[in-house]
């Protein structure tokens, strides 16, 4: 039975592999989590920064409103203006800072930048912001808005541009229980945006690092999970290729370890089963020659059927122990049993070694077959049988036992090889005239005094007939069961002199 | 004097010259201009960022011309500017004669708005005369000047239908306070001895009865104290029970209070009263005392 071809390893595209899917799922999940966390963090920081900015602006506005209360009451507007300028000079986040005087109808009496002084409604912010600022109350009033125009301070230097987001904080200036005016402070949110940009950049950098770590972790995790699977796949392929002793080397305490253990147990059972099967096949071969199985069961003995047959041209060899009957009468059954088990292995080995196969043992008789191209080998086998017999007889003599003689007949012709019987009891057989003739020729070895007799068909098929020096002993012999006469040749082997025919 | 709005402020603005002069004068805007103006360019004090790094051209009448017009005593050594809000600064009379110290009406050819320190703004030719820089720093650049006081005027407190001069004030029972004062400039930072008649005694001397309830109104030359914008009103309970005085002397040597410190008469408050009054109620240049409901 021919060995199966090596199992083709299945190559899975990376993008479709379990590992890739695991990595993708893990990465997507991590990205989602990072996006949510980053978004929440940035939002939180944004709110925090804006809240702190509002708090600082509110505290400053209330403090300044209190500080300039006396000055505003004294209408010391110019002194207030000088101080407001200094405040703006020292803090770039302040865009504008001014006071209105209720006694002047809400006119801006002191402020920076200077162009705001003298107006009633500043043109840097929407009117709604001024309305909110002028509401009365103990608490500071805030408005988040945008600048309506560029603001220069000092002159010639653009401090803030049109459209820039600002936070305005307004606080009442009071004298006693009466409000005398309003302080209004415009704070740029540019710093807030810059802080937020920094926060976002840091958040993205951290998120990027975390994502890389997540990718590495996902890769490691997928490898941890898929490596044992790949090992099992490799092990399965090796077992399919015939390495039944192979075991998957996976030492884990999880489900994959359990799977590997189950796989190895299965492998062990398979190995045992195949070992028994091999033993069975080996034992079977003792009864059915391998070469015979190749002919009638090329797809394996498990598929052999009754009636399977094929016609082949064969060289058929028959041998027989001379005087076996009388010998068996002079011996015990056990002695004959031992004789056969000493004799038959020698003969069978000689046949095997020369490419033939023993079809059957019929008591002391042997029927062997040689494929068509092995004609010369058949004669070599016959000569080898004679040589082994010579050696066996030497042993028998040394034991005080009678030597034995055999006759060997060979014929070449067509025969049918197949299986006969029924499903529960099957046997191999070779049928044909050539078989019968070969048997008849063997029977003539004693008559012609030739230990080895072959037919003309054998001699005609030899590749190197001179090597065997065939001697024509009968040119025209009528054999029972065959209409046409045959030629018979004797093959003499001077190295193994024949015993006198028993 | 009312506060000033966006209309032409110069119409209402006047400058009063008093003190050691032949006769106190109140000059209108036009009258000031007719005294003759002087112009100079100078870098202003560093506090005004609108003028940092560049010279400003100031134009206005010379102070010495102003006081000369009022017949100032030539022996006077000091001239004090008094502002709308009560701020004051003193210049050397000698400097006023030697240098063109002016009360500027214009800056860079533009009338100076009230908001920016006008209409009358004390200016000094520092670029032309750098020797003046050390003497006339930022606090000397007085805004919204309303009075020029030559030397120190004679004390005169108007109470009811009476006017109490220095002698009348000295004749009243004197009280003494030793307090950390709240006057804006020029006074020592630590406690100062102040002496003068009690406010209630001044009222009585003027024939004004102190009611059981109400307020005593104190007015000074500073216009801010004269209207309803920021009156100095002291509860009669405090006047009756506390030693609130109109100080005429100060220090251990009991010196008369000069104009450069806001004299001749200043309102002095004991600690107990000052604690619940605004700081600007430490009035200088006190002129009138009355009772209000």
XYZ file of C-alpha atoms in Angstrom, chain B:
293
model
C -19.890 122.773 40.604
C -21.561 120.005 38.688
C -19.794 117.071 37.136
C -18.855 117.434 33.539
C -20.340 115.624 30.604
C -19.518 115.519 26.969
C -20.598 119.017 26.259
C -18.049 121.769 26.158
C -16.758 121.704 29.693
C -14.823 124.873 29.439
C -17.986 126.940 29.643
C -18.458 125.979 33.301
C -14.897 125.660 34.332
C -13.384 128.387 36.439
C -10.131 128.840 38.236
C -10.157 130.488 41.632
C -7.036 132.229 42.840
C -6.885 132.862 46.549
C -4.566 132.907 49.472
C -1.997 135.571 49.936
C -3.283 137.765 47.117
C -4.583 141.191 46.889
C -8.069 139.864 46.261
C -9.339 136.412 45.527
C -10.299 135.978 41.883
C -12.341 133.539 39.901
C -11.217 133.439 36.321
C -13.308 132.078 33.505
C -11.896 130.026 30.714
C -11.716 132.949 28.443
C -10.152 135.159 31.070
C -7.442 132.601 31.582
C -6.686 132.540 27.906
C -6.465 136.275 27.858
C -3.649 136.157 30.377
C -1.467 134.852 27.595
C -0.442 131.328 26.909
C 2.841 129.538 26.740
C 3.567 126.384 24.833
C 6.255 123.794 25.298
C 6.811 120.186 24.348
C 7.830 117.779 26.984
C 7.801 114.115 27.797
C 5.125 113.556 30.317
C 5.528 111.601 33.509
C 5.919 107.928 32.899
C 2.586 106.980 34.329
C 0.558 108.015 31.288
C 0.959 105.289 28.694
C -0.734 107.430 26.065
C 2.232 109.762 26.262
C 5.046 107.289 26.870
C 7.954 107.658 24.481
C 6.821 110.854 22.884
C 6.733 114.527 23.755
C 3.411 116.260 24.243
C 2.857 119.890 23.378
C 1.154 121.618 26.288
C -0.271 125.066 26.022
C -1.756 127.327 28.691
C -1.293 130.358 30.890
C 1.727 130.640 33.152
C 1.031 130.220 36.821
C 3.023 133.267 37.773
C 0.899 135.294 35.381
C -2.219 133.943 36.974
C -1.193 134.787 40.503
C 0.232 138.111 39.441
C -3.115 138.978 37.965
C -4.578 138.382 41.423
C -1.899 140.511 43.059
C 0.051 137.751 44.718
C 2.316 138.542 47.614
C 5.807 138.460 46.077
C 7.288 137.077 49.291
C 5.252 133.973 49.015
C 7.357 130.856 48.590
C 4.736 128.273 47.728
C 1.840 127.998 45.351
C -0.629 125.159 45.847
C -2.846 123.664 43.149
C -6.157 122.253 44.308
C -8.028 119.793 42.069
C -11.709 119.102 41.605
C -11.524 115.967 43.764
C -9.514 117.594 46.539
C -6.087 116.467 45.400
C -3.384 119.088 45.840
C 0.224 119.699 44.894
C 2.558 122.533 45.756
C 5.111 124.227 43.517
C 7.861 126.668 44.344
C 6.907 130.286 43.731
C 10.449 130.877 42.660
C 10.136 128.139 40.087
C 6.918 129.650 38.889
C 8.685 132.904 38.306
C 11.763 131.358 36.709
C 10.215 128.589 34.639
C 7.119 128.425 32.465
C 5.019 126.412 34.830
C 1.570 126.398 33.299
C -1.955 125.246 33.751
C -2.351 123.596 30.352
C -5.578 124.070 28.493
C -4.460 122.130 25.430
C -2.397 119.040 24.752
C -1.144 118.539 21.223
C -3.439 121.277 20.026
C -6.551 119.683 21.496
C -8.474 120.874 24.502
C -7.921 118.399 27.318
C -11.122 116.533 28.207
C -12.197 116.173 31.774
C -11.709 112.424 31.477
C -8.063 112.898 30.588
C -7.233 115.369 33.313
C -8.599 118.575 31.876
C -9.766 121.162 31.434
C -6.819 122.600 33.425
C -3.836 120.332 33.720
C -0.694 121.325 35.632
C 2.261 120.823 33.273
C 6.003 121.293 33.603
C 8.656 121.909 30.883
C 10.801 118.947 31.942
C 12.461 118.434 28.560
C 13.611 122.031 28.415
C 14.469 122.093 32.108
C 15.497 118.672 33.275
C 16.552 120.116 36.599
C 12.874 120.226 37.412
C 12.372 116.486 37.000
C 13.419 115.588 40.527
C 11.116 118.184 42.046
C 8.010 117.758 39.908
C 7.322 114.039 39.590
C 4.079 112.426 38.576
C 2.130 113.580 41.650
C 2.779 117.196 40.708
C 0.892 116.857 37.439
C -2.432 117.810 38.950
C -5.565 117.068 36.966
C -8.712 119.167 36.758
C -7.212 122.108 38.664
C -9.872 124.366 40.160
C -7.924 126.499 42.600
C -4.534 128.152 42.851
C -3.654 129.031 46.412
C -0.906 131.536 46.877
C 0.952 130.802 50.070
C -1.617 129.908 52.725
C -4.906 131.751 52.958
C -6.233 133.102 56.185
C -8.554 130.801 58.064
C -12.235 131.519 57.555
C -14.906 129.054 58.554
C -18.427 129.940 57.540
C -20.952 128.745 60.061
C -24.501 129.895 59.695
C -24.370 133.620 59.311
C -20.935 133.871 60.868
C -17.425 133.577 59.644
C -14.859 132.478 62.192
C -11.336 133.584 61.501
C -8.155 132.226 63.000
C -8.473 134.221 66.114
C -12.039 133.150 66.689
C -11.085 129.592 66.180
C -8.175 129.849 68.540
C -10.463 131.403 71.118
C -12.637 128.346 71.224
C -11.758 125.468 73.516
C -9.055 123.494 71.875
C -8.966 119.756 71.570
C -6.095 117.569 70.572
C -6.016 114.428 68.533
C -3.047 112.199 67.921
C -4.032 110.034 64.981
C -2.805 108.518 61.790
C -4.404 110.913 59.364
C -6.258 110.140 56.155
C -5.303 113.196 54.176
C -4.244 112.239 50.670
C -0.757 113.624 50.333
C 2.005 115.352 52.219
C 1.227 114.228 55.757
C 3.373 111.850 57.785
C 2.462 108.202 57.675
C 2.589 107.758 61.449
C 0.405 109.446 64.046
C 0.278 113.200 63.981
C -0.730 115.616 66.682
C -3.562 117.847 65.592
C -5.079 120.710 67.509
C -8.124 122.853 67.026
C -11.652 123.576 68.200
C -14.228 120.848 68.355
C -16.727 120.821 65.584
C -19.618 121.188 67.981
C -17.965 124.236 69.514
C -17.529 125.778 66.110
C -21.205 125.277 65.398
C -22.141 126.791 68.668
C -19.844 129.702 68.073
C -21.578 130.231 64.784
C -24.925 130.193 66.423
C -25.974 126.866 64.955
C -27.612 124.507 67.374
C -26.711 120.876 67.083
C -29.963 118.978 66.722
C -30.626 115.617 68.290
C -30.761 113.949 64.914
C -29.272 114.790 61.587
C -25.882 115.439 60.116
C -23.237 118.088 60.195
C -22.112 118.973 56.695
C -18.502 120.033 56.198
C -17.474 121.629 52.923
C -14.071 122.530 51.563
C -12.717 124.456 48.591
C -12.642 121.171 46.580
C -15.701 121.213 44.319
C -16.386 117.536 44.882
C -17.333 118.335 48.473
C -19.767 121.032 47.558
C -22.484 119.188 45.709
C -24.457 116.096 46.418
C -22.016 113.847 44.621
C -19.816 113.217 47.624
C -20.774 115.267 50.641
C -18.978 114.928 53.942
C -21.721 114.366 56.449
C -21.091 113.410 60.035
C -23.842 112.172 62.308
C -24.732 114.670 65.015
C -24.371 111.907 67.581
C -20.695 111.670 66.718
C -20.314 115.423 66.671
C -21.866 115.669 70.090
C -19.945 112.893 71.718
C -16.623 112.706 69.908
C -13.741 115.109 69.614
C -14.127 115.856 65.953
C -12.045 118.930 65.420
C -11.306 121.574 62.855
C -7.555 121.438 63.204
C -5.585 124.633 62.768
C -2.285 123.447 64.162
C -0.239 120.316 63.827
C 2.835 118.682 65.227
C 4.578 118.929 68.525
C 5.419 122.533 67.849
C 1.805 123.381 67.148
C 2.560 124.927 63.810
C -0.140 126.392 61.678
C -1.211 124.107 58.883
C 0.060 125.420 55.537
C -1.722 125.171 52.230
C 0.670 122.503 51.043
C -0.867 120.284 53.749
C -4.372 121.465 53.035
C -4.549 124.238 55.592
C -5.273 126.512 57.171
C -8.142 124.400 58.485
C -8.534 120.642 58.109
C -11.168 118.280 59.449
C -9.649 115.765 61.852
C -11.493 112.632 62.918
C -10.895 110.545 66.012
C -10.329 106.865 65.398
C -13.781 105.894 66.523
C -15.435 108.153 63.958
C -12.911 107.569 61.148
C -13.585 103.850 61.311
C -17.050 104.232 59.850
C -16.470 107.144 57.521
C -14.832 107.080 54.072
C -11.207 108.074 54.024
C -11.875 111.044 51.802
C -13.816 112.644 54.681
C -10.499 113.721 56.047
C -11.152 117.089 54.422
C -8.591 119.757 53.717
C -9.208 123.431 52.946
C -12.354 123.415 55.094
C -14.538 126.445 54.443
C -18.091 125.766 55.582
C -19.881 123.901 58.345
C -23.633 123.432 58.463
C -26.326 121.203 59.785
C -28.539 119.015 57.655
C -31.479 116.895 58.587
